Tab-separated table of C-alpha atoms in Angstrom:
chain	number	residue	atom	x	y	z
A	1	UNK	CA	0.000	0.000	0.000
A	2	UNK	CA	3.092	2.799	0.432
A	3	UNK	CA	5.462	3.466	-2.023
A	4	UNK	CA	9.011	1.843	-1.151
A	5	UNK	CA	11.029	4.251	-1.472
A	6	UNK	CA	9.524	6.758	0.815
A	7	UNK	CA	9.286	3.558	3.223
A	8	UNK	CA	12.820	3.484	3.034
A	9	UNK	CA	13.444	7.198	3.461
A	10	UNK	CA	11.380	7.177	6.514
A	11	UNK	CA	13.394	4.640	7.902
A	12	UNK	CA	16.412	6.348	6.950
A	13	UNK	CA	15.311	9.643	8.825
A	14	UNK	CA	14.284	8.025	12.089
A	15	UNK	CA	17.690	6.265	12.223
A	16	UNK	CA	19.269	9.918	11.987
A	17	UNK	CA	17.572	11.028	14.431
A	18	UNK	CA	18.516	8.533	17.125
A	19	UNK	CA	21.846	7.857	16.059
A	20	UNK	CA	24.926	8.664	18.052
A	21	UNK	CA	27.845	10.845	16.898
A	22	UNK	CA	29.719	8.827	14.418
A	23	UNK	CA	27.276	7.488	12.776
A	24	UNK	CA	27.258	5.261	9.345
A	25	UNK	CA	23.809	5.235	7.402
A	26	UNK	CA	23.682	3.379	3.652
A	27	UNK	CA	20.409	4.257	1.911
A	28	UNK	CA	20.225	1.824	-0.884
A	29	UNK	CA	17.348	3.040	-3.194
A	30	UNK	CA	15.865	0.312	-5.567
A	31	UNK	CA	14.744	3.273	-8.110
A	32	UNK	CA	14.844	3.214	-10.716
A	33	UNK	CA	15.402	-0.313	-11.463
A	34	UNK	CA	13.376	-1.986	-13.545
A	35	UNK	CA	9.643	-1.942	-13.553
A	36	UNK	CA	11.136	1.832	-12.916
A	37	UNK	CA	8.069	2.776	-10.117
A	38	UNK	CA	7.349	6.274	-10.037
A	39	UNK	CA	5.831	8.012	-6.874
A	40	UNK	CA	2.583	10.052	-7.814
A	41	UNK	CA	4.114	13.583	-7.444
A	42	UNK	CA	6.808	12.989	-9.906
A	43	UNK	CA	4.581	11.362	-12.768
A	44	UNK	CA	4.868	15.403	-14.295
A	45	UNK	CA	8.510	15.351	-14.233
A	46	UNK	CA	10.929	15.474	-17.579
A	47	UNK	CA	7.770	16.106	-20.197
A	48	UNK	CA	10.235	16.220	-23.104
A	49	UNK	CA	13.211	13.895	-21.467
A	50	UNK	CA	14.796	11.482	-24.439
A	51	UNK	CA	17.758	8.756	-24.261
A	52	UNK	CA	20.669	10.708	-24.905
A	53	UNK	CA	21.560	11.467	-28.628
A	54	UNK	CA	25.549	11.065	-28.160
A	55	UNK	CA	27.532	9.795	-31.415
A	56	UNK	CA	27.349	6.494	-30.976
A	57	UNK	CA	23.304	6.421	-30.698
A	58	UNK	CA	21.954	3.277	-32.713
A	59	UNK	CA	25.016	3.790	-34.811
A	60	UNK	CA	27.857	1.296	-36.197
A	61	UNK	CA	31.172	1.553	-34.940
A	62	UNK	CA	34.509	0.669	-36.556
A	63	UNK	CA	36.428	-2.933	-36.199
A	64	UNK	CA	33.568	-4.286	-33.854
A	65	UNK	CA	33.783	-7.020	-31.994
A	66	UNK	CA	31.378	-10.179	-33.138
A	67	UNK	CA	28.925	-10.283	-30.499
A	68	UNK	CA	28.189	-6.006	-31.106
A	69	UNK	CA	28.605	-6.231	-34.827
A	70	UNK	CA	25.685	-9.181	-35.099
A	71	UNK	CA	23.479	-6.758	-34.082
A	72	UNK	CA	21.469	-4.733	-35.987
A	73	UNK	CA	19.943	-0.820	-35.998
A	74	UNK	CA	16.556	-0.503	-33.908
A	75	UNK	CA	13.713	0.548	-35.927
A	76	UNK	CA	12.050	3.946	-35.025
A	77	UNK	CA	9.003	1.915	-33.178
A	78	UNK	CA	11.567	0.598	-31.157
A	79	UNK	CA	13.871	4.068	-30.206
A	80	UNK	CA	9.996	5.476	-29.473
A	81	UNK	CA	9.722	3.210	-26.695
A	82	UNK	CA	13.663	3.546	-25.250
A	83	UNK	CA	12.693	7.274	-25.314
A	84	UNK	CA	9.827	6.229	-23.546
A	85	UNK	CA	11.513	3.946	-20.882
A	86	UNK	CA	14.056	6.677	-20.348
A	87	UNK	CA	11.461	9.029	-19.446
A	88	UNK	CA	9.943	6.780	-17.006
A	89	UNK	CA	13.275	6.012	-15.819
A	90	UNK	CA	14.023	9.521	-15.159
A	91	UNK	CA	10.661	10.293	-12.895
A	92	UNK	CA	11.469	7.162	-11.179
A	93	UNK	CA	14.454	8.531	-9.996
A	94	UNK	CA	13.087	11.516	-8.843
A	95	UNK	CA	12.097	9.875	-5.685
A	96	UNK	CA	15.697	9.158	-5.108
A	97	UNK	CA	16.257	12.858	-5.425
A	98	UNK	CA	13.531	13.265	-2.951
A	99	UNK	CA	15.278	10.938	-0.480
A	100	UNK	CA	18.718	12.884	-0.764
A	101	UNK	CA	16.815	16.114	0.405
A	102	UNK	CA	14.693	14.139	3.294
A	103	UNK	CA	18.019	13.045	4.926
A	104	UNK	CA	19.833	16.528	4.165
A	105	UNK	CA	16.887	18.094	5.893
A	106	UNK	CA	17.120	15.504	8.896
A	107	UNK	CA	20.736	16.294	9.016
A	108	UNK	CA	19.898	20.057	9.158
A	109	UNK	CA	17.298	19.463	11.979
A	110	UNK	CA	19.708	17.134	14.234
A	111	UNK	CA	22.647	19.383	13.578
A	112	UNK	CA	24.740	17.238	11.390
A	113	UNK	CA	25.233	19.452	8.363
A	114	UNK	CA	28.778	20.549	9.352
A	115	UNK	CA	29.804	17.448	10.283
A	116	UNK	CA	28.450	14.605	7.673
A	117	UNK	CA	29.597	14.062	4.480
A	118	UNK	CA	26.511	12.861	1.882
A	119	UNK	CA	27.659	10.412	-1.034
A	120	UNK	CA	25.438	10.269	-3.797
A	121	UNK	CA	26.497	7.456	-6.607
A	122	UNK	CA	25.332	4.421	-8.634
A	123	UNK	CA	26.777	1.269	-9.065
A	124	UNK	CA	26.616	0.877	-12.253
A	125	UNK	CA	24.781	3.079	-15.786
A	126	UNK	CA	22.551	2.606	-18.099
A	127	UNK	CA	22.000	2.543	-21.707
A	128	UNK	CA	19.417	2.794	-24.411
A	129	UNK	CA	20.094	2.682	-27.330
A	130	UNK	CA	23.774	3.715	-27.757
A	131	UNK	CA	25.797	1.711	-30.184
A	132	UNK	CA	22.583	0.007	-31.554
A	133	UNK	CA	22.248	-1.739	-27.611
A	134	UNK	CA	18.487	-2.090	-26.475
A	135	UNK	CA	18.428	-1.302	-23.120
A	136	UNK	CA	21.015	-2.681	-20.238
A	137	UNK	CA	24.164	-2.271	-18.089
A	138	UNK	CA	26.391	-4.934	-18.876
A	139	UNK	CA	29.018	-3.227	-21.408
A	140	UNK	CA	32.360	-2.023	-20.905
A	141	UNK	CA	31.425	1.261	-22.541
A	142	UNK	CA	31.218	4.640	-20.505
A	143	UNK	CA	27.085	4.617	-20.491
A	144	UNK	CA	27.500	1.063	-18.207
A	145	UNK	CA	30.492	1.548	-16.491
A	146	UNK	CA	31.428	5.804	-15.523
A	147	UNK	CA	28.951	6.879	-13.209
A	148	UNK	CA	28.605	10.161	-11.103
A	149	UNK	CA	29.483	10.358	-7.311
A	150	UNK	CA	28.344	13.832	-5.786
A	151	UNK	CA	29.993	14.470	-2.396
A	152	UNK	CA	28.150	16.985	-0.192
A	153	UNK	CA	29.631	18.108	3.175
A	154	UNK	CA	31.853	19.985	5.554
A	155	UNK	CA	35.019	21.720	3.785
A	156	UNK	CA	33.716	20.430	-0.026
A	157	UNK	CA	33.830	24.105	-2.242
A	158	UNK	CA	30.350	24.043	-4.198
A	159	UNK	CA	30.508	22.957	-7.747
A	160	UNK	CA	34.173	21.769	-7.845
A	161	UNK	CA	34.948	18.922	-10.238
A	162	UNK	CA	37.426	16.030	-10.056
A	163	UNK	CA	38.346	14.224	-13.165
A	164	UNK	CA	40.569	11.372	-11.643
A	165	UNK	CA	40.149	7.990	-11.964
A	166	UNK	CA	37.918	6.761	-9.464
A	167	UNK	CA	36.617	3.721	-8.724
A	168	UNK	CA	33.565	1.927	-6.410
A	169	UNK	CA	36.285	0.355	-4.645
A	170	UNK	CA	37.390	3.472	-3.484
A	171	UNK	CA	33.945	3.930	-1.398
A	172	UNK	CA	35.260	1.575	1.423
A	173	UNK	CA	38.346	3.166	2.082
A	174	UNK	CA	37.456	6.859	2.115
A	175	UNK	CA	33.816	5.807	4.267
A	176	UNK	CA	36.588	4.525	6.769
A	177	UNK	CA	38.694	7.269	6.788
A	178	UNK	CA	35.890	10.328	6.997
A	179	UNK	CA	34.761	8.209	10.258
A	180	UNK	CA	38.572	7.748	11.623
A	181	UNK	CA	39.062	4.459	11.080
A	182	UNK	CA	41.446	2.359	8.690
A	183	UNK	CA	40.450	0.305	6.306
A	184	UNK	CA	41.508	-3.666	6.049
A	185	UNK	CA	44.989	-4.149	4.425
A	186	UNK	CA	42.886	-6.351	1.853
A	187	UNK	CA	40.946	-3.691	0.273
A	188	UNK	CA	41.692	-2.870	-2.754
A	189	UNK	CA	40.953	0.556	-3.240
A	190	UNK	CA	42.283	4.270	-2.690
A	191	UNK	CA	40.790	6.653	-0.039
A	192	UNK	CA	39.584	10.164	-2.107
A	193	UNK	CA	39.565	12.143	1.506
A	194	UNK	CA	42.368	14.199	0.328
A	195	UNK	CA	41.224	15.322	-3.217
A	196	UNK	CA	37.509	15.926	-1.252
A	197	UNK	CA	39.620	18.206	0.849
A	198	UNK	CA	41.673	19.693	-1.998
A	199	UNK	CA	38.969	21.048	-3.940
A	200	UNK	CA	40.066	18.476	-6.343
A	201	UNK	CA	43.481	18.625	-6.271
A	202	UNK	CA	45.066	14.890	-7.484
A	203	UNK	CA	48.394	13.905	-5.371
A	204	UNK	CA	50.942	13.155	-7.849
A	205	UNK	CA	50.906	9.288	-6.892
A	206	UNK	CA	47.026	8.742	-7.839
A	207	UNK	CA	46.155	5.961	-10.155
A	208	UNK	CA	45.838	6.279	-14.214
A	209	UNK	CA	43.589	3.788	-15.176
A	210	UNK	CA	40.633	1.435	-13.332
A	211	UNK	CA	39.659	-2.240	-13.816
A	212	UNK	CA	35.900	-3.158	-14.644
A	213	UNK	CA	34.876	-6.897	-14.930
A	214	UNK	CA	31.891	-8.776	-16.086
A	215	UNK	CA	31.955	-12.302	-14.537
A	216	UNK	CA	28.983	-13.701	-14.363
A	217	UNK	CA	26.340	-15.097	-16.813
A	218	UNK	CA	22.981	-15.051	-16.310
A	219	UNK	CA	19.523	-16.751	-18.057
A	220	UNK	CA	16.379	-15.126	-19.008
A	221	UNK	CA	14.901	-15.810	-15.629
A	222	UNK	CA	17.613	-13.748	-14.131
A	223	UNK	CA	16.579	-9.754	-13.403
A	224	UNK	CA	19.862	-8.576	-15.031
A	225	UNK	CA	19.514	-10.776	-18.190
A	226	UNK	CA	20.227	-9.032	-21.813
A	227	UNK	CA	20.096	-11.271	-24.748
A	228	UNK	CA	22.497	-8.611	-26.514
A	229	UNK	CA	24.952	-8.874	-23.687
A	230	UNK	CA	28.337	-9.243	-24.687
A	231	UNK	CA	30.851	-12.128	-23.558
A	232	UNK	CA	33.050	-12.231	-20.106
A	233	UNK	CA	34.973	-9.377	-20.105
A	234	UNK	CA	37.674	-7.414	-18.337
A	235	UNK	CA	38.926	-4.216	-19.137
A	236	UNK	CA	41.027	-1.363	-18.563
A	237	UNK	CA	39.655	2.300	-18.289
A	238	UNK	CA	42.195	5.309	-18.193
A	239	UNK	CA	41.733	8.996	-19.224
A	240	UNK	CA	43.170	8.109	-22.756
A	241	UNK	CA	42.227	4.586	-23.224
A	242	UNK	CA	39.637	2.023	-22.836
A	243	UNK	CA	41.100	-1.639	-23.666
A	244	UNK	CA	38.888	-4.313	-23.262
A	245	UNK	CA	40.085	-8.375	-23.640
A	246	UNK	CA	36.911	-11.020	-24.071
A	247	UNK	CA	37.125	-14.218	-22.683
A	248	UNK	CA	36.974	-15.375	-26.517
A	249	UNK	CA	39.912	-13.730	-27.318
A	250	UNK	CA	38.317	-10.701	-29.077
A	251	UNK	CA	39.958	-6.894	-27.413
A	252	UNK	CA	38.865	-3.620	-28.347
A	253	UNK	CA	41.197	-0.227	-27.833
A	254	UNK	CA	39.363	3.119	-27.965
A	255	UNK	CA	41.502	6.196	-27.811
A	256	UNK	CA	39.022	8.274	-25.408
A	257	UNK	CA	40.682	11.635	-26.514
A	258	UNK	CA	39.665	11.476	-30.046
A	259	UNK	CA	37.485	9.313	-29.854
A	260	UNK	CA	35.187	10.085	-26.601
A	261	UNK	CA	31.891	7.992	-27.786
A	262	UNK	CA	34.167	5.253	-28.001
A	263	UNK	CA	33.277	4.002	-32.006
A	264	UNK	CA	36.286	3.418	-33.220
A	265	UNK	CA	38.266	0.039	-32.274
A	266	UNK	CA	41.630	0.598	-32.990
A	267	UNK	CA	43.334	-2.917	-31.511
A	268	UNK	CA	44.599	-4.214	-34.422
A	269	UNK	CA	45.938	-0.575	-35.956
A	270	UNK	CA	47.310	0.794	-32.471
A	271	UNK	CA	50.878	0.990	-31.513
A	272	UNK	CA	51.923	-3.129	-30.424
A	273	UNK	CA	53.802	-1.583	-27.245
A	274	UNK	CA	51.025	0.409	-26.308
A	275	UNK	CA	48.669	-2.339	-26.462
A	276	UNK	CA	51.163	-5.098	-24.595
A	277	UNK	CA	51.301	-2.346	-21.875
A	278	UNK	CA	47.547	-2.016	-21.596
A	279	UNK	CA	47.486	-5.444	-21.212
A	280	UNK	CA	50.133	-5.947	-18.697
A	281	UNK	CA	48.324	-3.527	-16.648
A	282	UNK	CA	45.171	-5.088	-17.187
A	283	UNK	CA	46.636	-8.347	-15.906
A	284	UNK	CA	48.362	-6.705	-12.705
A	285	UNK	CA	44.955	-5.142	-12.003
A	286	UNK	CA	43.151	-8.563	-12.144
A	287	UNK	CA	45.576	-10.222	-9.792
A	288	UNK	CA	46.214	-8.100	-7.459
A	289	UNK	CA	44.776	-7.199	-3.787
A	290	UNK	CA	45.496	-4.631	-1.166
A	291	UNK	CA	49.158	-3.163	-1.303
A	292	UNK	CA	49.450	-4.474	-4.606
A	293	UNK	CA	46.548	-2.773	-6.191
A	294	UNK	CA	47.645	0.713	-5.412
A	295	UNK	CA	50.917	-0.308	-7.431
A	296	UNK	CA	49.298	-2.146	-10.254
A	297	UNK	CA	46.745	0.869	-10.879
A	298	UNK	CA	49.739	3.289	-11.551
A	299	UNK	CA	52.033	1.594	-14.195
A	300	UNK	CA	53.171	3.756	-16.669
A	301	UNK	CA	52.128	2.559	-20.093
A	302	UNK	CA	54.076	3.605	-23.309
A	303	UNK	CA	52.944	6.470	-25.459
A	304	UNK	CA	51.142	5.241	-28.622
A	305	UNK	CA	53.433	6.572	-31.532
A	306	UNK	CA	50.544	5.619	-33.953
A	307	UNK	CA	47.110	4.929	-34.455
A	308	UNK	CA	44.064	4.403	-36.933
A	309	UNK	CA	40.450	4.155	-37.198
C-alpha cells in the first residue's frame, strides 16, 4: 500500500535522528530499477526527457567485436519506446532525489550538516540505445560503467569537479577514513579524503587507469539478463584509453581523446607496445589485492606513436 522508497526514506530519517555521533547510514534506493516505479508527485517530471543522442546512438562503430557487430539498428518503433523507458526512468528517480533532500533536511534538523559528508552514486549506468544496444548495463562502454558520485559536506567548495580515476572500490576506504578508522589491508581501493579536501586537487601518486569486470552469466529468468549482452569481459579504463580483452579472445582499444563515444576500435591498428602495456596492466589489475593494487593501478604505459580508425 506505500510506495518503497519513501518507506525506506522514513526509515532512513528516524535512524538519523537517534543515532549517536559517528554514525554510518547506507540508503540503498531500488529506483529506478526496472519496472522503474514512479511516486505520484513525480509522474509530471521530464515532459520532453529522451535517451541521450551522443555519437554512438543506434550507430555502427569501426572494427567491432562479433557479439556487437551481429546486431542490428533498432527501428524507429523501437527508439519510441527507449525514449519512452528513459522518461519513465528519469521520474522514477526523482524519488531518489527526494530521499537525498529528506536526509539533508534531517541532518539540518539534528545538527549534522557541518559534520556529515553525503555520497550520492550508482553502481553501475545505463543505456538505451547507444551503439545500436536495447536497453542494459552490462558493457564495458562509458554509459554502463562511468557513473557520477556527488559528495556533499563539511570543507567540499560548491561545484568543484574532479576528473581522476575513481573507482567503487574506493567507497570503502574513504567511508573509513571520513569516520577515523582504517580500512583492512585487503581492500583494494584508494581513499579520495584528500582530493575531497583539496577542492580536487590529485596527489601526484594517484592511479591512471581502473579495472571493470563482467563475470557472471545469467539466463532469461535472471533480473539482469540481456540477450544482446556481450561475452566475459575485463577491461582497462584510463583517461586516454579504454582496452577491453573477451574471454573469446576478441579486445577492443578506444583512444578516449579522439574518440570520446568510443566508435572506433583501434586494436589491431594501435601501436603493439602500447597495447602489450595495456594489457600488462590489465593483468596486474586482475591479480592483485590490497598493497598491490595501489601499485598495479599506476604503471606507466608507453605512449602510442601511432594509431588508426
Amino acid at each position: 500500500a506505500d510506495f518503497l522508497n519513501d518507506v525506506l526514506t522514513t526509515e532512513a530519517t528516524q535512524f538519523l535522528r537517534t543515532a549517536p555521533d559517528g554514525f554510518f547510514l547506507e540508503l540503498a534506493t531500488y529506483n529506478p530499477h526496472n519496472p522503474a516505479p514512479v511516486a505520484d508527485r513525480n509522474k509530471i517530471t521530464h515532459p520532453a526527457t529522451v535517451a541521450p543522442r551522443s555519437a554512438s546512438y543506434n550507430a555502427v562503430g569501426t572494427n567491432e567485436p562479433s557479439w556487437l557487430k551481429a546486431i542490428k539498428p533498432l527501428t524507429p518503433w523501437r527508439l519510441s519506446k527507449l525514449d519512452d523507458l528513459w522518461r519513465q526512468r528519469a521520474q522514477s528517480a526523482e524519488s531518489v532525489a527526494d530521499s537525498v533532500d529528506a536526509v539533508r533536511a534531517t541532518l539540518a534538523a539534528t545538527g549534522h550538516t557541518d559534520d556529515t559528508l553525503v555520497i550520492v552514486t550508482s553502481d553501475n549506468g545505463y543505456h538505451a540505445g547507444t551503439h545500436r544496444l536495447s536497453k542494459g548495463k552490462r558493457t564495458a562502454f562509458a554509459e554502463d560503467t562511468v557513473v557520477p558520485m556527488i559528495v556533499l559536506g563539511p570543507g567540499i567548495t560548491p561545484g568543484s569537479r574532479v576528473e581522476a580515476m575513481t573507482s567503487t572500490v574506493d567507497l570503502g576506504p574513504t567511508i573509513s577514513a571520513a569516520l577515523g578508522a582504517t580500512a583492512p589491508t585487503w581492500v583494494d581501493g584508494r581513499s579520495l579524503t584528500d582530493i575531497v579536501a583539496t577542492n580536487g586537487q590529485v596527489p601526484a601518486t594517484w592511479r591512471n587507469a581502473v579495472l571493470t569486470e563482467s563475470l557472471g552469466r545469467s539466463g532469461p529468468k535472471d533480473p539482469d539478463y540481456q540477450r544482446e549482452a556481450p561475452p566475459q569481459f575485463a577491461a582497462l579504463r584510463s583517461q586516454d584509453y579504454l582496452f577491453v580483452v573477451y574471454r573469446n579472445g576478441e579486445r577492443e582499444l578506444y583512444d578516449r581523446r579522439a574518440d570520446p563515444d568510443e566508435m572506433h576500435n583501434i586494436a589491431s591498428t594501435a601501436d603493439p607496445a602500447l597495447v602489450a602495456g595495456l594489457y600488462s596492466q590489465l593483468q596486474a589489475l586482475r591479480a592483485c589485492s590490497g598493497d598491490t593494487c595501489r601499485t598495479a593501478d599506476s604503471i606507466v604505459i608507453p605512449t602510442a606513436t601511432t594509431s588508426a580508425s
